Amino acid sequence: MQPCLLLLARHGHTSGNGDNAARPMSGWTDTPLDALGRQQAEALGRRLADGPPLDAVIASPLSRAVDTARIAAGPWGPVRLHDGLREIGCGEVDGAPIGEVKARHAALWEANLRQDDDDFRWPGGESYRELRARCLAAVRSIAAARPGQRVLVVTHAGVIGQILGEMHGVPPARWEPFRPGNASLTSVSWQGDRGALLRFDDRDHLSESTRPPGG
């Protein structure tokens, strides 16, 4: 069986990204692309148009990923949705302002930042261990169904981080080492249960005007 080439793209910028304390916890909360995010998706589309054709386009069902995929995919649609590609579920704090979560759940916030508990979860949410299992099941099913194909997968930072973490022996709780930027491309050759990283967090298609402050 030939490997499947997965082009893992993180969605474009939203109000949930950045350093503003009022931004929401964007797990399953459906924060849409903002103007910058749409510009980034268009830049990603131009990058993809310069490369070989895509055989399939698959996205998380959250609108920030779906809209990025639809803008970037151009003539290679339709965009198919895969629920396993959602960001981590943050339970009761999903959608709450970051500043409020820090104030009301200070101990949990610090525990999350330590990145040492694979079973960490926000109240009513999904653990990092559960997230990894879901992400791996999704990517394995996508690759198994498309051997030898080139597939654009538009998803979230947490999902991409878990896939690469598994490939490099990084525990599920370590969400920071493989955190890609908005509208970046990460290329993985996937065969069977395993993948090989070809390129990580490629943002060469983003100009200065489409890079957020500090990004």
CSV table of C-alpha atoms in Angstrom, one decimal:
chain,number,residue,atom,x,y,z
A,1,MET,CA,0.0,0.0,0.0
A,2,GLN,CA,1.3,3.4,-0.9
A,3,PRO,CA,1.6,6.1,1.7
A,4,CYS,CA,-0.9,9.0,1.7
A,5,LEU,CA,0.5,12.5,1.6
A,6,LEU,CA,-1.4,14.6,4.2
A,7,LEU,CA,-1.2,18.3,4.0
A,8,LEU,CA,-2.2,19.3,7.5
A,9,ALA,CA,-3.4,23.0,7.5
A,10,ARG,CA,-4.3,24.9,10.6
A,11,HIS,CA,-7.4,27.2,10.1
A,12,GLY,CA,-6.9,30.9,9.6
A,13,HIS,CA,-6.9,33.5,12.3
A,14,THR,CA,-10.0,34.1,14.5
A,15,SER,CA,-11.1,36.2,17.4
A,16,GLY,CA,-10.0,33.3,19.6
A,17,ASN,CA,-6.4,33.6,18.6
A,18,GLY,CA,-3.9,36.2,20.0
A,19,ASP,CA,-3.2,37.5,23.5
A,20,ASN,CA,-6.4,39.4,24.3
A,21,ALA,CA,-7.8,38.3,27.7
A,22,ALA,CA,-11.3,38.8,26.3
A,23,ARG,CA,-10.8,36.2,23.6
A,24,PRO,CA,-12.8,33.0,24.0
A,25,MET,CA,-11.6,29.5,24.8
A,26,SER,CA,-12.0,28.2,21.3
A,27,GLY,CA,-12.3,24.4,21.7
A,28,TRP,CA,-15.6,23.3,20.2
A,29,THR,CA,-16.9,26.9,20.3
A,30,ASP,CA,-17.5,27.9,16.7
A,31,THR,CA,-15.5,31.1,16.4
A,32,PRO,CA,-15.5,32.2,12.7
A,33,LEU,CA,-12.6,33.5,10.7
A,34,ASP,CA,-11.9,37.2,11.0
A,35,ALA,CA,-10.7,39.4,8.1
A,36,LEU,CA,-7.1,38.4,8.7
A,37,GLY,CA,-8.1,34.7,8.7
A,38,ARG,CA,-9.8,35.0,5.4
A,39,GLN,CA,-6.7,36.7,3.9
A,40,GLN,CA,-4.6,33.9,5.2
A,41,ALA,CA,-6.9,31.3,3.7
A,42,GLU,CA,-6.7,33.0,0.4
A,43,ALA,CA,-2.9,33.1,0.6
A,44,LEU,CA,-2.9,29.3,1.4
A,45,GLY,CA,-5.1,28.8,-1.6
A,46,ARG,CA,-2.6,30.5,-3.9
A,47,ARG,CA,0.2,28.4,-2.4
A,48,LEU,CA,-1.8,25.2,-3.1
A,49,ALA,CA,-2.7,26.3,-6.6
A,50,ASP,CA,1.0,26.4,-7.5
A,51,GLY,CA,1.5,22.7,-6.5
A,52,PRO,CA,0.2,19.3,-7.7
A,53,PRO,CA,-3.5,18.7,-7.7
A,54,LEU,CA,-5.3,17.6,-4.5
A,55,ASP,CA,-7.2,14.3,-4.5
A,56,ALA,CA,-9.4,15.2,-1.5
A,57,VAL,CA,-10.1,18.1,0.9
A,58,ILE,CA,-11.2,17.1,4.4
A,59,ALA,CA,-12.0,19.5,7.3
A,60,SER,CA,-13.1,19.7,10.9
A,61,PRO,CA,-16.8,20.6,11.0
A,62,LEU,CA,-16.1,23.8,13.0
A,63,SER,CA,-16.6,26.9,10.7
A,64,ARG,CA,-13.1,28.3,11.1
A,65,ALA,CA,-11.8,25.1,9.5
A,66,VAL,CA,-14.6,24.6,7.0
A,67,ASP,CA,-14.3,28.2,5.7
A,68,THR,CA,-10.5,28.0,5.5
A,69,ALA,CA,-10.8,24.8,3.5
A,70,ARG,CA,-13.4,26.2,1.1
A,71,ILE,CA,-11.4,29.3,0.5
A,72,ALA,CA,-8.1,27.5,0.1
A,73,ALA,CA,-9.3,24.4,-1.8
A,74,GLY,CA,-10.3,26.3,-5.0
A,75,PRO,CA,-11.3,23.8,-7.7
A,76,TRP,CA,-10.4,20.7,-5.6
A,77,GLY,CA,-13.6,20.6,-3.5
A,78,PRO,CA,-16.0,19.6,-2.3
A,79,VAL,CA,-14.9,19.8,1.3
A,80,ARG,CA,-15.7,16.7,3.3
A,81,LEU,CA,-16.2,17.0,7.0
A,82,HIS,CA,-14.7,14.7,9.6
A,83,ASP,CA,-15.8,15.1,13.3
A,84,GLY,CA,-12.6,13.5,14.5
A,85,LEU,CA,-10.7,16.6,13.4
A,86,ARG,CA,-12.4,18.9,15.9
A,87,GLU,CA,-10.2,20.9,18.4
A,88,ILE,CA,-10.1,19.7,22.0
A,89,GLY,CA,-13.4,20.0,23.9
A,90,CYS,CA,-13.1,22.4,26.8
A,91,GLY,CA,-16.4,21.5,28.5
A,92,GLU,CA,-17.9,24.1,30.8
A,93,VAL,CA,-15.3,26.7,30.0
A,94,ASP,CA,-15.5,26.4,26.2
A,95,GLY,CA,-16.3,29.8,24.8
A,96,ALA,CA,-15.7,31.6,28.1
A,97,PRO,CA,-13.3,34.6,28.0
A,98,ILE,CA,-9.7,33.6,28.7
A,99,GLY,CA,-9.3,36.2,31.5
A,100,GLU,CA,-12.4,34.8,33.2
A,101,VAL,CA,-11.2,31.2,33.0
A,102,LYS,CA,-7.8,32.3,34.5
A,103,ALA,CA,-9.6,34.0,37.4
A,104,ARG,CA,-12.2,31.4,38.2
A,105,HIS,CA,-10.0,28.3,37.6
A,106,ALA,CA,-6.5,29.5,38.5
A,107,ALA,CA,-5.4,26.0,39.8
A,108,LEU,CA,-6.6,24.3,36.6
A,109,TRP,CA,-5.0,27.0,34.4
A,110,GLU,CA,-1.6,26.4,36.1
A,111,ALA,CA,-2.1,22.6,35.9
A,112,ASN,CA,-2.7,22.9,32.2
A,113,LEU,CA,0.4,25.0,31.7
A,114,ARG,CA,2.6,22.4,33.4
A,115,GLN,CA,1.8,20.0,30.6
A,116,ASP,CA,2.5,16.9,32.7
A,117,ASP,CA,-0.9,15.2,33.1
A,118,ASP,CA,-2.2,13.3,30.1
A,119,ASP,CA,-5.6,13.0,31.8
A,120,PHE,CA,-6.0,16.7,32.4
A,121,ARG,CA,-9.4,18.0,31.3
A,122,TRP,CA,-11.4,21.1,31.9
A,123,PRO,CA,-14.6,20.5,33.8
A,124,GLY,CA,-16.9,18.4,31.6
A,125,GLY,CA,-14.3,18.5,28.8
A,126,GLU,CA,-12.0,16.1,26.9
A,127,SER,CA,-8.7,14.9,28.3
A,128,TYR,CA,-5.5,15.2,26.3
A,129,ARG,CA,-5.2,11.4,26.2
A,130,GLU,CA,-8.8,11.2,24.7
A,131,LEU,CA,-7.9,13.9,22.2
A,132,ARG,CA,-4.9,12.0,21.0
A,133,ALA,CA,-6.8,8.8,20.5
A,134,ARG,CA,-9.5,10.6,18.5
A,135,CYS,CA,-7.0,12.5,16.3
A,136,LEU,CA,-5.0,9.3,15.5
A,137,ALA,CA,-8.2,7.4,14.7
A,138,ALA,CA,-9.2,10.2,12.3
A,139,VAL,CA,-5.9,10.5,10.5
A,140,ARG,CA,-5.4,6.8,10.2
A,141,SER,CA,-8.9,6.4,8.7
A,142,ILE,CA,-8.3,9.2,6.2
A,143,ALA,CA,-4.9,7.8,5.1
A,144,ALA,CA,-6.2,4.2,4.9
A,145,ALA,CA,-9.0,5.3,2.6
A,146,ARG,CA,-6.7,7.2,0.2
A,147,PRO,CA,-3.4,5.4,-0.4
A,148,GLY,CA,-1.1,7.2,-2.8
A,149,GLN,CA,-3.3,10.3,-2.7
A,150,ARG,CA,-2.5,13.9,-1.8
A,151,VAL,CA,-5.1,15.1,0.8
A,152,LEU,CA,-5.6,18.6,2.3
A,153,VAL,CA,-6.7,18.2,5.9
A,154,VAL,CA,-7.8,21.5,7.5
A,155,THR,CA,-8.0,21.3,11.2
A,156,HIS,CA,-6.7,22.9,14.5
A,157,ALA,CA,-3.5,23.4,16.4
A,158,GLY,CA,-4.4,20.9,19.0
A,159,VAL,CA,-5.1,18.2,16.5
A,160,ILE,CA,-1.9,18.7,14.5
A,161,GLY,CA,0.1,18.8,17.7
A,162,GLN,CA,-1.3,15.5,18.9
A,163,ILE,CA,-0.6,13.8,15.6
A,164,LEU,CA,3.0,15.0,15.5
A,165,GLY,CA,3.4,14.3,19.3
A,166,GLU,CA,2.5,10.7,18.7
A,167,MET,CA,5.0,10.5,15.8
A,168,HIS,CA,7.8,11.9,18.0
A,169,GLY,CA,7.1,10.2,21.3
A,170,VAL,CA,5.9,13.3,23.0
A,171,PRO,CA,3.2,12.7,25.7
A,172,PRO,CA,-0.4,13.9,25.0
A,173,ALA,CA,-0.2,16.6,27.7
A,174,ARG,CA,2.7,18.3,26.0
A,175,TRP,CA,0.5,20.5,23.7
A,176,GLU,CA,3.2,23.1,23.0
A,177,PRO,CA,6.2,21.5,21.1
A,178,PHE,CA,4.3,21.0,17.8
A,179,ARG,CA,1.9,24.0,17.8
A,180,PRO,CA,1.6,25.4,14.3
A,181,GLY,CA,0.7,28.9,13.2
A,182,ASN,CA,-2.6,29.9,11.6
A,183,ALA,CA,-2.9,28.9,7.9
A,184,SER,CA,0.4,27.0,8.0
A,185,LEU,CA,1.1,23.8,6.2
A,186,THR,CA,2.5,20.7,7.8
A,187,SER,CA,3.3,17.8,5.4
A,188,VAL,CA,3.1,14.2,6.6
A,189,SER,CA,3.6,10.9,4.7
A,190,TRP,CA,1.3,8.4,6.4
A,191,GLN,CA,1.2,4.6,5.9
A,192,GLY,CA,-0.6,2.1,8.1
A,193,ASP,CA,-0.4,3.3,11.7
A,194,ARG,CA,2.6,5.6,11.3
A,195,GLY,CA,3.5,8.8,9.7
A,196,ALA,CA,6.8,10.5,8.7
A,197,LEU,CA,7.1,14.3,9.0
A,198,LEU,CA,8.2,16.0,5.8
A,199,ARG,CA,7.7,19.7,6.8
A,200,PHE,CA,6.3,21.5,9.8
A,201,ASP,CA,4.6,24.8,10.2
A,202,ASP,CA,5.4,26.1,6.7
A,203,ARG,CA,4.2,29.7,6.5
A,204,ASP,CA,6.2,30.9,3.4
A,205,HIS,CA,3.0,31.8,1.6
A,206,LEU,CA,2.0,34.3,4.3
A,207,SER,CA,3.2,37.9,3.7
A,208,GLU,CA,3.9,40.4,6.5
A,209,SER,CA,0.4,41.7,6.1
A,210,THR,CA,-1.1,38.3,6.8
A,211,ARG,CA,1.0,37.5,9.8
A,212,PRO,CA,-0.6,38.4,13.1
A,213,PRO,CA,1.4,40.5,15.6
A,214,GLY,CA,4.1,38.3,17.1
A,215,GLY,CA,3.3,35.6,14.6
